[in-house]
Amino acid sequence: MRISRRTARFVMISALIGCGDGPSSLTVVEDLRILDLTLEPASPVPGEVPSVDLLVADPTGQGFDTWAWWCTDTSCGDGPVDASPALTVYGLACAPGACEGPGDNLAAPESWVAGLPIEGTSFVRRTVPISGSTANRLNDNPVLAPVGTVPEQVGVASRTVLTFAVTDTNADTPLLYGFSTWGGFASAVGTPVVDGLASLELIAPEEPGEGVLYVVVDDGLGGSAVWTGPIGSAP
């Protein structure tokens, strides 16, 4: 079955992220990577067919194919959601020729994915609660927007603080993450959203160039939102 396809949020361990004065290597995107998986609605009800949006970074411009599907206690596919406590959503991105999609491996894709090449493939999953009714959804996706204007050009080797506003009525403390194909961010540890705001520090490379910024907010309950924009510097 050929189906369309986004991340479970990565677990970031601060002990593994020390990077001195430069950006955290986990925020620097140099190859094909799924950075987020957004499900809409964030907590579907039985009978709904949610949409899946995969935020895929492709810094080399090689192109990619994507797939998305979900599983409940009783079935897997991309059709209406069954009545179950939770929905596990999977996303897969593959560079041309790197894979042919999940095929018959929808119910247990992890072992199949382990046999794929590391380069040119990216696989994520996210588990969300299934709501009892549309009037009483267990979760909604947050809303993410920059505060002020995010610069499209910064100085080489500069450090720029970017602030974002987050609206979320469900999560106690959503976390904000930043990624970039040009430069990176000071930390890969999620920044807590306090009073609806969170800031990230962008660290530009020492050489001019251009790329894309990716900012993701994760509410910890299966909901997320993304923002992307161009970034670079000229000599």
PDB file of C-alpha atoms in Angstrom, residues 35-132:
ATOM      1  CA  LEU A  35      12.454  17.113  12.316  1.00  0.00           C
ATOM      2  CA  ASP A  36       8.829  16.872  13.332  1.00  0.00           C
ATOM      3  CA  LEU A  37       5.593  15.011  12.773  1.00  0.00           C
ATOM      4  CA  THR A  38       2.412  17.035  13.180  1.00  0.00           C
ATOM      5  CA  LEU A  39      -0.942  15.262  13.333  1.00  0.00           C
ATOM      6  CA  GLU A  40      -4.135  17.252  12.735  1.00  0.00           C
ATOM      7  CA  PRO A  41      -6.240  16.911  14.743  1.00  0.00           C
ATOM      8  CA  ALA A  42      -3.703  16.182  17.488  1.00  0.00           C
ATOM      9  CA  SER A  43      -6.116  13.808  19.203  1.00  0.00           C
ATOM     10  CA  PRO A  44      -8.502  12.322  16.616  1.00  0.00           C
ATOM     11  CA  VAL A  45     -11.779  10.601  17.363  1.00  0.00           C
ATOM     12  CA  PRO A  46     -12.850   7.196  16.010  1.00  0.00           C
ATOM     13  CA  GLY A  47     -13.902   7.520  12.374  1.00  0.00           C
ATOM     14  CA  GLU A  48     -11.725  10.543  11.603  1.00  0.00           C
ATOM     15  CA  VAL A  49      -8.890  10.439   9.082  1.00  0.00           C
ATOM     16  CA  PRO A  50      -6.199  12.777  10.467  1.00  0.00           C
ATOM     17  CA  SER A  51      -3.662  14.507   8.254  1.00  0.00           C
ATOM     18  CA  VAL A  52       0.054  13.993   8.839  1.00  0.00           C
ATOM     19  CA  ASP A  53       2.586  16.717   8.095  1.00  0.00           C
ATOM     20  CA  LEU A  54       6.238  15.681   8.124  1.00  0.00           C
ATOM     21  CA  LEU A  55       8.765  18.478   8.499  1.00  0.00           C
ATOM     22  CA  VAL A  56      11.656  17.152   6.376  1.00  0.00           C
ATOM     23  CA  ALA A  57      15.014  18.903   6.041  1.00  0.00           C
ATOM     24  CA  ASP A  58      16.860  18.118   2.807  1.00  0.00           C
ATOM     25  CA  PRO A  59      20.017  20.264   2.934  1.00  0.00           C
ATOM     26  CA  THR A  60      21.690  18.561  -0.027  1.00  0.00           C
ATOM     27  CA  GLY A  61      18.658  18.981  -2.286  1.00  0.00           C
ATOM     28  CA  GLN A  62      18.693  15.316  -3.277  1.00  0.00           C
ATOM     29  CA  GLY A  63      14.927  15.007  -3.014  1.00  0.00           C
ATOM     30  CA  PHE A  64      12.964  12.411  -1.071  1.00  0.00           C
ATOM     31  CA  ASP A  65       9.822  10.297  -0.908  1.00  0.00           C
ATOM     32  CA  THR A  66       7.653  10.230   2.197  1.00  0.00           C
ATOM     33  CA  TRP A  67       5.147   7.861   3.771  1.00  0.00           C
ATOM     34  CA  ALA A  68       2.855   8.165   6.787  1.00  0.00           C
ATOM     35  CA  TRP A  69       0.555   5.685   8.458  1.00  0.00           C
ATOM     36  CA  TRP A  70      -0.841   4.851  11.879  1.00  0.00           C
ATOM     37  CA  CYS A  71      -1.706   1.877  14.055  1.00  0.00           C
ATOM     38  CA  THR A  72      -4.269   1.264  16.782  1.00  0.00           C
ATOM     39  CA  ASP A  73      -4.813  -1.844  18.880  1.00  0.00           C
ATOM     40  CA  THR A  74      -6.640  -3.508  15.997  1.00  0.00           C
ATOM     41  CA  SER A  75      -5.362  -2.214  12.659  1.00  0.00           C
ATOM     42  CA  CYS A  76      -2.736  -0.285  10.706  1.00  0.00           C
ATOM     43  CA  GLY A  77      -3.034   1.911   7.615  1.00  0.00           C
ATOM     44  CA  ASP A  78      -4.057   5.429   6.685  1.00  0.00           C
ATOM     45  CA  GLY A  79      -7.837   5.094   6.916  1.00  0.00           C
ATOM     46  CA  PRO A  80     -10.360   6.084   9.598  1.00  0.00           C
ATOM     47  CA  VAL A  81      -9.135   5.785  13.187  1.00  0.00           C
ATOM     48  CA  ASP A  82     -10.443   2.848  15.206  1.00  0.00           C
ATOM     49  CA  ALA A  83     -11.780   3.074  18.754  1.00  0.00           C
ATOM     50  CA  SER A  84      -8.630   2.495  20.848  1.00  0.00           C
ATOM     51  CA  PRO A  85      -6.929   4.330  23.712  1.00  0.00           C
ATOM     52  CA  ALA A  86      -4.068   5.621  21.558  1.00  0.00           C
ATOM     53  CA  LEU A  87      -2.835   6.049  18.012  1.00  0.00           C
ATOM     54  CA  THR A  88       0.801   5.442  17.030  1.00  0.00           C
ATOM     55  CA  VAL A  89       1.747   7.489  13.971  1.00  0.00           C
ATOM     56  CA  TYR A  90       4.793   6.646  11.836  1.00  0.00           C
ATOM     57  CA  GLY A  91       6.680   8.788   9.338  1.00  0.00           C
ATOM     58  CA  LEU A  92       9.353   7.743   6.862  1.00  0.00           C
ATOM     59  CA  ALA A  93      11.465   9.794   4.445  1.00  0.00           C
ATOM     60  CA  CYS A  94      13.842   8.216   1.946  1.00  0.00           C
ATOM     61  CA  ALA A  95      16.205   9.714  -0.611  1.00  0.00           C
ATOM     62  CA  PRO A  96      15.673   8.464  -4.177  1.00  0.00           C
ATOM     63  CA  GLY A  97      16.562   4.769  -4.340  1.00  0.00           C
ATOM     64  CA  ALA A  98      17.181   4.446  -0.574  1.00  0.00           C
ATOM     65  CA  CYS A  99      13.984   2.472   0.128  1.00  0.00           C
ATOM     66  CA  GLU A 100      10.697   1.426  -1.420  1.00  0.00           C
ATOM     67  CA  GLY A 101       8.391   2.268   1.473  1.00  0.00           C
ATOM     68  CA  PRO A 102       7.096   0.156   4.372  1.00  0.00           C
ATOM     69  CA  GLY A 103       5.147  -2.346   2.263  1.00  0.00           C
ATOM     70  CA  ASP A 104       3.805  -5.058   4.564  1.00  0.00           C
ATOM     71  CA  ASN A 105       5.750  -3.769   7.592  1.00  0.00           C
ATOM     72  CA  LEU A 106       3.148  -1.286   8.840  1.00  0.00           C
ATOM     73  CA  ALA A 107       2.432  -3.027  12.159  1.00  0.00           C
ATOM     74  CA  ALA A 108       6.085  -3.558  13.185  1.00  0.00           C
ATOM     75  CA  PRO A 109       8.257  -1.226  11.112  1.00  0.00           C
ATOM     76  CA  GLU A 110      11.161  -0.844  13.545  1.00  0.00           C
ATOM     77  CA  SER A 111      12.965  -4.068  12.641  1.00  0.00           C
ATOM     78  CA  TRP A 112      12.526  -3.368   8.924  1.00  0.00           C
ATOM     79  CA  VAL A 113      13.784   0.194   9.321  1.00  0.00           C
ATOM     80  CA  ALA A 114      16.864  -1.108  11.157  1.00  0.00           C
ATOM     81  CA  GLY A 115      17.916  -2.772   7.908  1.00  0.00           C
ATOM     82  CA  LEU A 116      17.726   0.420   5.845  1.00  0.00           C
ATOM     83  CA  PRO A 117      20.856   2.440   5.044  1.00  0.00           C
ATOM     84  CA  ILE A 118      21.629   5.116   7.634  1.00  0.00           C
ATOM     85  CA  GLU A 119      22.291   7.775   5.027  1.00  0.00           C
ATOM     86  CA  GLY A 120      19.328   8.955   3.021  1.00  0.00           C
ATOM     87  CA  THR A 121      16.606   7.671   5.355  1.00  0.00           C
ATOM     88  CA  SER A 122      14.781   9.095   8.381  1.00  0.00           C
ATOM     89  CA  PHE A 123      12.103   7.403  10.470  1.00  0.00           C
ATOM     90  CA  VAL A 124       9.983   8.766  13.326  1.00  0.00           C
ATOM     91  CA  ARG A 125       6.951   7.812  15.354  1.00  0.00           C
ATOM     92  CA  ARG A 126       4.603   9.580  17.733  1.00  0.00           C
ATOM     93  CA  THR A 127       1.865   8.262  20.016  1.00  0.00           C
ATOM     94  CA  VAL A 128      -1.211  10.414  20.618  1.00  0.00           C
ATOM     95  CA  PRO A 129      -4.404   9.833  22.623  1.00  0.00           C
ATOM     96  CA  ILE A 130      -7.655   9.060  20.814  1.00  0.00           C
ATOM     97  CA  SER A 131     -10.505  11.303  21.962  1.00  0.00           C
ATOM     98  CA  GLY A 132     -13.995  10.137  22.778  1.00  0.00           C
TER      99      GLY A 132
END
